[in-house]
CSV table of C-alpha atoms in Angstrom, one decimal:
chain,number,residue,atom,x,y,z
S,328,UNK,CA,0.0,0.0,0.0
S,329,UNK,CA,3.0,2.3,-0.3
S,330,UNK,CA,1.8,5.3,-2.4
S,331,UNK,CA,3.6,4.6,-5.6
S,332,UNK,CA,2.6,3.4,-9.0
S,333,UNK,CA,-0.1,0.7,-8.8
S,334,UNK,CA,1.4,-1.6,-11.4
S,335,UNK,CA,2.9,-4.0,-8.8
S,336,UNK,CA,-0.6,-4.3,-7.2
S,337,UNK,CA,-1.9,-5.7,-10.4
S,338,UNK,CA,0.7,-8.4,-10.6
S,339,UNK,CA,0.1,-9.3,-7.0
S,340,UNK,CA,-3.6,-9.4,-7.7
S,341,UNK,CA,-3.0,-11.9,-10.6
S,342,UNK,CA,-1.1,-14.1,-8.1
S,343,UNK,CA,-3.8,-13.8,-5.5
S,344,UNK,CA,-6.5,-14.8,-8.1
S,345,UNK,CA,-4.4,-17.8,-9.2
S,346,UNK,CA,-4.1,-19.0,-5.6
S,347,UNK,CA,-7.7,-18.3,-4.9
S,348,UNK,CA,-8.7,-20.5,-7.9
S,349,UNK,CA,-6.3,-23.2,-7.0
S,350,UNK,CA,-7.6,-23.3,-3.4
S,351,UNK,CA,-11.0,-24.5,-4.7
S,352,UNK,CA,-14.3,-24.2,-2.9
S,353,UNK,CA,-15.5,-21.8,-5.6
S,354,UNK,CA,-19.2,-22.5,-5.0
S,355,UNK,CA,-18.9,-21.7,-1.3
S,356,UNK,CA,-16.9,-18.6,-2.0
S,357,UNK,CA,-19.2,-17.3,-4.7
S,358,UNK,CA,-22.3,-17.9,-2.5
S,359,UNK,CA,-20.6,-16.0,0.4
S,360,UNK,CA,-19.8,-13.1,-2.0
S,361,UNK,CA,-23.3,-13.0,-3.4
S,362,UNK,CA,-24.7,-12.5,0.1
S,363,UNK,CA,-22.6,-9.4,0.6
S,364,UNK,CA,-24.5,-6.2,-0.4
S,365,UNK,CA,-21.2,-4.3,-0.9
S,366,UNK,CA,-20.1,-6.7,-3.6
S,367,UNK,CA,-23.3,-5.9,-5.6
S,368,UNK,CA,-22.8,-2.1,-5.0
S,369,UNK,CA,-19.2,-2.2,-6.3
S,370,UNK,CA,-20.0,-4.3,-9.3
S,371,UNK,CA,-23.0,-2.2,-10.1
S,372,UNK,CA,-20.9,1.0,-9.9
S,373,UNK,CA,-18.6,-0.4,-12.6
S,374,UNK,CA,-21.5,-1.8,-14.6
S,375,UNK,CA,-23.1,1.7,-14.9
S,376,UNK,CA,-20.0,3.1,-16.5
S,377,UNK,CA,-19.7,0.1,-18.8
S,378,UNK,CA,-23.4,0.5,-19.7
S,379,UNK,CA,-22.9,4.2,-20.5
S,380,UNK,CA,-20.6,3.2,-23.4
S,381,UNK,CA,-23.8,2.1,-25.2
S,382,UNK,CA,-24.7,5.8,-25.7
S,383,UNK,CA,-21.2,7.0,-26.2
S,384,UNK,CA,-19.8,7.8,-29.7
S,385,UNK,CA,-16.1,7.9,-28.7
S,386,UNK,CA,-15.6,4.3,-27.6
S,387,UNK,CA,-11.8,4.6,-27.6
S,388,UNK,CA,-11.9,7.3,-24.9
S,389,UNK,CA,-14.7,5.5,-23.1
S,390,UNK,CA,-12.7,2.3,-22.9
S,391,UNK,CA,-9.7,4.2,-21.6
S,392,UNK,CA,-11.7,5.8,-18.8
S,393,UNK,CA,-13.5,2.5,-18.1
S,394,UNK,CA,-10.1,1.0,-17.5
S,395,UNK,CA,-9.7,3.3,-14.5
S,396,UNK,CA,-12.7,1.6,-12.8
S,397,UNK,CA,-11.6,-2.0,-13.1
S,398,UNK,CA,-10.4,-2.0,-9.5
S,399,UNK,CA,-14.0,-2.0,-8.4
S,400,UNK,CA,-14.4,-5.4,-10.0
S,401,UNK,CA,-11.5,-6.7,-7.9
S,402,UNK,CA,-13.3,-5.9,-4.7
S,403,UNK,CA,-15.0,-9.3,-4.5
S,404,UNK,CA,-11.6,-11.0,-4.7
S,405,UNK,CA,-10.0,-8.8,-2.1
S,406,UNK,CA,-13.0,-9.3,0.2
S,407,UNK,CA,-12.9,-13.1,-0.2
S,408,UNK,CA,-9.2,-13.4,0.6
S,409,UNK,CA,-8.9,-10.8,3.4
S,410,UNK,CA,-9.1,-12.2,6.9
S,411,UNK,CA,-10.6,-10.4,9.9
S,412,UNK,CA,-7.9,-11.6,12.2
S,413,UNK,CA,-5.3,-10.0,10.1
S,414,UNK,CA,-6.8,-6.5,10.0
S,415,UNK,CA,-4.2,-5.1,12.5
S,416,UNK,CA,-1.5,-6.4,10.2
S,417,UNK,CA,-3.0,-4.7,7.2
S,418,UNK,CA,-3.1,-1.4,9.1
S,419,UNK,CA,0.5,-1.8,10.4
S,420,UNK,CA,1.8,-2.5,6.9
S,421,UNK,CA,0.0,0.6,5.5
S,422,UNK,CA,1.3,2.8,8.4
S,423,UNK,CA,4.8,1.4,7.9
S,424,UNK,CA,4.7,2.2,4.2
S,425,UNK,CA,3.4,5.7,4.8
S,426,UNK,CA,6.1,6.3,7.5
S,427,UNK,CA,8.8,5.5,5.0
S,428,UNK,CA,7.3,8.0,2.6
S,429,UNK,CA,7.1,10.6,5.3
S,430,UNK,CA,10.8,10.2,6.1
S,431,UNK,CA,11.6,10.6,2.5
S,432,UNK,CA,9.3,13.7,2.3
S,433,UNK,CA,11.0,15.2,5.3
S,434,UNK,CA,14.3,14.9,3.6
S,435,UNK,CA,13.0,16.4,0.4
S,436,UNK,CA,11.5,19.3,2.4
S,437,UNK,CA,14.8,19.9,4.3
S,438,UNK,CA,16.7,19.8,1.0
S,439,UNK,CA,14.4,22.4,-0.5
S,440,UNK,CA,13.9,24.8,2.4
S,441,UNK,CA,16.6,24.2,5.1
S,442,UNK,CA,19.8,22.7,3.8
S,443,UNK,CA,19.8,23.2,0.0
S,444,UNK,CA,23.3,21.7,-0.2
S,445,UNK,CA,22.0,18.2,0.6
S,446,UNK,CA,22.1,15.7,-2.3
S,447,UNK,CA,18.8,15.3,-4.1
S,448,UNK,CA,16.5,12.8,-2.5
S,449,UNK,CA,13.8,10.5,-4.0
S,450,UNK,CA,11.2,13.0,-5.2
S,451,UNK,CA,8.4,12.8,-7.7
S,452,UNK,CA,9.0,14.6,-10.9
S,453,UNK,CA,5.9,16.8,-10.9
S,454,UNK,CA,6.0,20.3,-9.5
S,455,UNK,CA,9.0,22.2,-8.3
S,456,UNK,CA,7.5,22.4,-4.8
S,457,UNK,CA,6.3,18.8,-4.5
S,458,UNK,CA,8.1,17.0,-1.7
S,459,UNK,CA,6.4,13.6,-1.9
S,460,UNK,CA,8.7,10.8,-3.0
S,461,UNK,CA,6.6,8.8,-5.5
S,462,UNK,CA,3.3,10.5,-6.4
S,463,UNK,CA,2.3,14.1,-6.5
S,464,UNK,CA,0.5,15.8,-3.6
S,465,UNK,CA,-2.9,15.2,-5.1
S,466,UNK,CA,-2.5,11.5,-4.6
S,467,UNK,CA,-0.2,11.6,-1.6
S,468,UNK,CA,-2.2,13.5,0.9
S,469,UNK,CA,-5.3,11.3,0.9
S,470,UNK,CA,-3.0,8.4,2.0
S,471,UNK,CA,-1.6,10.7,4.7
S,472,UNK,CA,-5.1,11.6,5.8
S,473,UNK,CA,-6.0,7.9,6.3
S,474,UNK,CA,-2.7,7.2,8.0
S,475,UNK,CA,-3.2,10.1,10.4
S,476,UNK,CA,-6.7,8.8,11.3
S,477,UNK,CA,-5.5,5.2,11.7
S,478,UNK,CA,-2.5,6.2,13.9
S,479,UNK,CA,-4.7,8.3,16.1
S,480,UNK,CA,-7.3,5.6,16.3
S,481,UNK,CA,-4.7,3.1,17.5
S,482,UNK,CA,-3.5,5.6,20.0
S,483,UNK,CA,-7.0,6.2,21.5
S,484,UNK,CA,-8.6,2.8,21.3
S,485,UNK,CA,-5.9,0.0,21.0
S,486,UNK,CA,-2.6,0.8,22.7
S,487,UNK,CA,-1.8,0.3,26.4
S,488,UNK,CA,1.9,0.5,26.8
S,489,UNK,CA,3.6,3.9,27.3
S,490,UNK,CA,6.3,3.2,24.7
S,491,UNK,CA,3.8,2.3,22.0
S,492,UNK,CA,1.7,5.3,22.8
S,493,UNK,CA,4.7,7.7,22.5
S,494,UNK,CA,5.6,6.1,19.2
S,495,UNK,CA,2.2,6.7,17.8
S,496,UNK,CA,2.1,10.2,19.1
S,497,UNK,CA,5.2,10.8,17.2
S,498,UNK,CA,3.8,9.2,14.1
S,499,UNK,CA,0.6,11.2,14.3
S,500,UNK,CA,2.5,14.5,14.7
S,501,UNK,CA,4.8,13.6,11.8
S,502,UNK,CA,1.8,12.8,9.6
S,503,UNK,CA,0.1,16.2,10.5
S,504,UNK,CA,3.4,18.0,9.7
S,505,UNK,CA,3.7,16.1,6.5
S,506,UNK,CA,0.2,17.1,5.5
S,507,UNK,CA,1.0,20.8,6.1
S,508,UNK,CA,4.2,20.8,4.1
S,509,UNK,CA,3.0,18.6,1.2
S,510,UNK,CA,0.5,21.2,-0.1
S,511,UNK,CA,-2.4,18.9,-0.9
S,512,UNK,CA,-5.5,20.8,0.2
S,513,UNK,CA,-8.0,18.1,-0.5
S,514,UNK,CA,-6.2,15.6,1.6
S,515,UNK,CA,-5.8,18.0,4.5
S,516,UNK,CA,-9.6,18.8,4.4
S,517,UNK,CA,-10.3,15.1,4.4
S,518,UNK,CA,-8.0,14.6,7.4
S,519,UNK,CA,-9.7,17.4,9.3
S,520,UNK,CA,-13.1,15.7,8.7
S,521,UNK,CA,-11.7,12.4,9.9
S,522,UNK,CA,-10.2,14.1,13.0
S,523,UNK,CA,-13.6,15.6,13.8
S,524,UNK,CA,-15.3,12.2,13.4
S,525,UNK,CA,-12.6,10.6,15.6
S,526,UNK,CA,-13.4,13.1,18.4
S,527,UNK,CA,-17.1,12.1,18.3
S,528,UNK,CA,-16.1,8.4,18.2
S,529,UNK,CA,-13.9,8.9,21.3
S,530,UNK,CA,-16.5,10.9,23.2
S,531,UNK,CA,-19.6,9.2,21.8
S,532,UNK,CA,-21.7,9.9,24.9
S,533,UNK,CA,-20.5,13.5,25.3
S,534,UNK,CA,-21.2,15.4,22.1
S,535,UNK,CA,-20.5,18.9,23.6
S,536,UNK,CA,-17.1,17.8,24.7
S,537,UNK,CA,-16.5,16.1,21.3
S,538,UNK,CA,-17.4,19.3,19.6
S,539,UNK,CA,-15.0,21.3,21.7
S,540,UNK,CA,-12.2,18.8,21.2
S,541,UNK,CA,-12.7,18.7,17.4
S,542,UNK,CA,-12.8,22.5,17.2
S,543,UNK,CA,-9.6,22.7,19.2
S,544,UNK,CA,-7.8,20.1,17.1
S,545,UNK,CA,-8.9,21.5,13.8
S,546,UNK,CA,-8.3,25.1,14.8
S,547,UNK,CA,-4.9,24.3,16.3
S,548,UNK,CA,-3.7,22.5,13.1
S,549,UNK,CA,-5.1,25.1,10.7
S,550,UNK,CA,-3.8,28.1,12.6
S,551,UNK,CA,-0.6,26.5,13.6
S,552,UNK,CA,0.1,25.5,10.0
S,553,UNK,CA,-0.9,28.9,8.7
S,554,UNK,CA,1.3,31.0,11.1
S,555,UNK,CA,4.1,28.4,11.4
S,556,UNK,CA,4.7,27.3,7.8
S,557,UNK,CA,5.2,29.7,5.0
S,558,UNK,CA,4.4,27.2,2.3
S,559,UNK,CA,1.1,26.3,3.9
S,560,UNK,CA,0.2,29.9,4.3
S,561,UNK,CA,1.0,30.6,0.7
S,562,UNK,CA,-1.2,27.7,-0.5
S,563,UNK,CA,-4.1,28.9,1.7
S,564,UNK,CA,-3.8,32.5,0.6
S,565,UNK,CA,-3.5,31.5,-3.0
S,566,UNK,CA,-6.6,29.4,-2.8
S,567,UNK,CA,-8.7,32.2,-1.3
S,568,UNK,CA,-7.4,34.7,-3.9
S,569,UNK,CA,-8.2,32.3,-6.7
S,570,UNK,CA,-11.7,31.8,-5.4
S,571,UNK,CA,-12.3,35.6,-5.2
S,572,UNK,CA,-10.7,36.5,-8.5
S,573,UNK,CA,-11.3,33.3,-10.5
S,574,UNK,CA,-12.5,35.0,-13.6
S,575,UNK,CA,-9.2,36.9,-13.8
S,576,UNK,CA,-7.0,33.9,-13.3
S,577,UNK,CA,-7.7,31.3,-16.0
S,578,UNK,CA,-4.5,29.4,-15.4
S,579,UNK,CA,-4.8,29.1,-11.6
S,580,UNK,CA,-5.7,25.6,-10.2
S,581,UNK,CA,-8.6,26.7,-8.0
S,582,UNK,CA,-10.0,29.0,-10.6
S,583,UNK,CA,-9.9,26.2,-13.2
S,584,UNK,CA,-11.7,23.9,-10.8
S,585,UNK,CA,-14.5,26.4,-10.3
S,586,UNK,CA,-15.0,26.8,-14.1
S,587,UNK,CA,-14.7,23.0,-14.7
S,588,UNK,CA,-17.3,22.4,-12.1
S,589,UNK,CA,-19.7,24.9,-13.6
S,590,UNK,CA,-19.3,23.5,-17.1
S,591,UNK,CA,-19.7,19.9,-15.9
S,592,UNK,CA,-22.9,20.9,-14.1
S,593,UNK,CA,-24.2,22.5,-17.3
S,594,UNK,CA,-23.4,19.2,-19.1
S,595,UNK,CA,-25.4,17.2,-16.5
S,596,UNK,CA,-28.3,19.7,-16.6
S,597,UNK,CA,-28.7,19.0,-20.3
S,598,UNK,CA,-28.4,15.2,-19.8
S,599,UNK,CA,-29.7,14.5,-16.3
S,600,UNK,CA,-31.0,11.0,-16.5
S,601,UNK,CA,-28.2,8.9,-18.1
S,602,UNK,CA,-25.5,11.5,-18.8
S,603,UNK,CA,-23.6,11.8,-22.1
S,604,UNK,CA,-21.9,8.5,-21.7
S,605,UNK,CA,-18.4,7.8,-20.4
S,606,UNK,CA,-16.8,8.0,-23.8
S,607,UNK,CA,-18.3,11.4,-24.7
S,608,UNK,CA,-17.4,13.3,-21.5
S,609,UNK,CA,-14.2,14.8,-22.9
S,610,UNK,CA,-16.0,16.2,-26.0
S,611,UNK,CA,-19.0,17.4,-23.9
S,612,UNK,CA,-16.6,19.3,-21.6
S,613,UNK,CA,-14.8,20.8,-24.6
S,614,UNK,CA,-18.0,22.0,-26.2
S,615,UNK,CA,-19.4,23.5,-23.0
S,616,UNK,CA,-16.1,25.2,-22.3
S,617,UNK,CA,-16.1,26.8,-25.8
S,618,UNK,CA,-19.6,27.9,-25.3
S,619,UNK,CA,-19.3,29.5,-21.9
S,620,UNK,CA,-15.6,29.9,-20.9
S,621,UNK,CA,-13.5,30.0,-24.0
S,622,UNK,CA,-10.5,31.6,-22.4
S,623,UNK,CA,-10.1,28.6,-20.1
S,624,UNK,CA,-8.3,25.5,-21.3
S,625,UNK,CA,-10.8,22.7,-21.6
S,626,UNK,CA,-10.6,19.8,-19.2
S,627,UNK,CA,-11.0,16.1,-19.7
S,628,UNK,CA,-11.8,15.7,-16.0
S,629,UNK,CA,-13.9,18.2,-13.9
S,630,UNK,CA,-11.7,17.5,-10.8
S,631,UNK,CA,-14.9,16.6,-8.8
S,632,UNK,CA,-15.9,13.0,-8.7
S,633,UNK,CA,-19.6,13.7,-8.2
S,634,UNK,CA,-19.7,15.8,-11.4
S,635,UNK,CA,-17.6,13.3,-13.2
S,636,UNK,CA,-20.2,10.6,-12.5
S,637,UNK,CA,-23.1,12.9,-13.1
S,638,UNK,CA,-21.9,13.9,-16.6
S,639,UNK,CA,-20.9,10.4,-17.6
S,640,UNK,CA,-23.9,8.5,-16.3
S,641,UNK,CA,-26.4,11.0,-14.9
S,642,UNK,CA,-28.8,10.2,-12.1
S,643,UNK,CA,-28.2,6.5,-12.7
S,644,UNK,CA,-24.5,7.0,-12.0
S,645,UNK,CA,-25.3,9.1,-8.9
S,646,UNK,CA,-27.3,6.3,-7.4
S,647,UNK,CA,-24.5,3.8,-8.0
S,648,UNK,CA,-22.0,6.2,-6.4
S,649,UNK,CA,-24.2,6.8,-3.4
S,650,UNK,CA,-24.5,3.1,-2.9
S,651,UNK,CA,-20.7,2.7,-2.8
S,652,UNK,CA,-20.1,5.7,-0.5
S,653,UNK,CA,-23.1,5.6,1.8
S,654,UNK,CA,-24.1,1.9,2.0
S,655,UNK,CA,-21.4,1.1,4.5
S,656,UNK,CA,-23.0,3.6,7.0
S,657,UNK,CA,-26.4,1.8,6.8
S,658,UNK,CA,-25.3,-1.9,6.8
S,659,UNK,CA,-25.5,-3.6,10.1
S,660,UNK,CA,-22.1,-4.9,11.4
S,661,UNK,CA,-20.8,-6.2,14.8
S,662,UNK,CA,-18.7,-4.1,17.1
S,663,UNK,CA,-15.5,-6.0,16.2
S,664,UNK,CA,-12.9,-3.3,16.6
S,665,UNK,CA,-13.2,-2.2,12.9
S,666,UNK,CA,-16.6,-0.4,13.1
S,667,UNK,CA,-15.1,3.1,13.5
S,668,UNK,CA,-12.7,2.5,10.6
S,669,UNK,CA,-15.6,1.3,8.5
S,670,UNK,CA,-17.4,4.6,9.1
S,671,UNK,CA,-14.3,6.7,8.6
S,672,UNK,CA,-13.2,5.5,5.2
S,673,UNK,CA,-16.4,6.6,3.4
S,674,UNK,CA,-16.2,10.0,5.1
S,675,UNK,CA,-12.7,10.6,3.8
S,676,UNK,CA,-13.8,9.9,0.2
S,677,UNK,CA,-17.0,11.8,0.5
S,678,UNK,CA,-15.0,14.9,1.4
S,679,UNK,CA,-12.0,14.6,-1.0
S,680,UNK,CA,-14.2,13.6,-4.0
S,681,UNK,CA,-15.4,17.2,-3.9
S,682,UNK,CA,-12.0,18.3,-5.1
S,683,UNK,CA,-10.8,15.6,-7.4
S,684,UNK,CA,-12.1,12.5,-9.2
S,685,UNK,CA,-10.5,10.3,-6.6
S,686,UNK,CA,-12.4,7.2,-7.4
S,687,UNK,CA,-11.1,7.4,-11.0
S,688,UNK,CA,-7.5,7.7,-9.9
S,689,UNK,CA,-5.8,4.3,-9.5
S,690,UNK,CA,-3.8,4.9,-6.3
S,691,UNK,CA,-6.7,6.3,-4.3
S,692,UNK,CA,-9.2,3.9,-5.8
S,693,UNK,CA,-7.0,1.0,-4.8
S,694,UNK,CA,-6.7,2.4,-1.2
S,695,UNK,CA,-10.5,2.7,-1.0
S,696,UNK,CA,-11.2,-0.8,-2.4
S,697,UNK,CA,-8.6,-2.5,-0.3
S,698,UNK,CA,-9.5,-0.9,3.0
S,699,UNK,CA,-13.2,-1.4,2.4
S,700,UNK,CA,-12.5,-5.1,1.8
S,701,UNK,CA,-10.2,-5.3,4.9
S,702,UNK,CA,-12.7,-3.6,7.2
S,703,UNK,CA,-15.7,-5.6,6.0
S,704,UNK,CA,-14.3,-9.1,5.5
S,705,UNK,CA,-15.8,-11.7,7.8
S,706,UNK,CA,-18.7,-9.5,8.9
S,707,UNK,CA,-21.7,-11.6,7.7
S,708,UNK,CA,-20.8,-15.0,8.9
S,709,UNK,CA,-18.3,-15.8,6.2
S,710,UNK,CA,-15.2,-17.6,7.2
S,711,UNK,CA,-12.7,-14.9,8.2
């Protein structure tokens, strides 16, 4: 789960599938999967995009975008092989991989801002101010957000020894600092939402206290980052300026997102039931851009997953996406130590999908699919 290219994950999945088939008991496994509502939700989500190719003219582009959704078809396999007893190991492996990335990020940040004479570190070749080692900040910070929540969750609900608690305090602090220096605004907002949820999970019977703790934590991180980190302050100020003056800044990232969202909504408004079809989204965005905002460069992606789904598959797609994101909150599940994580994961993606098509990006989609499988495996009487 280290946030790098997902190509190795595909090869590992092929190996897992081969071993799953060799193991046998296919009938039993398929019956267990058929009894899981989330399996149907994930498969239906993919199927809606595949179905939309029927009313798409550009099938080449449609198949290319559909390829970004294949990870949802792997959810049944991951759910079948994951074991409830190994959930702590899955979390530990993820936190270890993120910790390695954080250490590399700290080095890159120090090399850029503190000791420029240091040798170049392992750094993604994206923007000049990106400090993440393998992927850009758009994909890196959602992983940091989840890691920050999981480390704080362990600290509050699982650990007992002082040494372990101190280690996770350090990990949590390092993750927060990493979020502030990495520049990914969507991931930071997702993390603040998770932190708020965690406060209510910790003080479940004391909502006023939870509200105060959440406000203190969120306020402390935001104000501390703003007044203690020049890069974070620059990113915040730039975002506000681009919102206020977006019509004057056609090349600014926030300004572009505002325009892309407006044009995507216009596309949906003209095709509300079934959208334009996955294959025709690019051309629909281009035509709407030329009609309403010609000085902006047209986008192939509205950088908002809800609008991406609405334009491609309309209300039908929205229902499928709602099932994927909201169904976990309504399904009954035992209090097996994973319930809080099961609730947190959808919240993270509900928030960050406002700012990027994160369930169309391979790294974040894989994270969502794998952690959903890990947190739900063995819930409904299946062998775990």
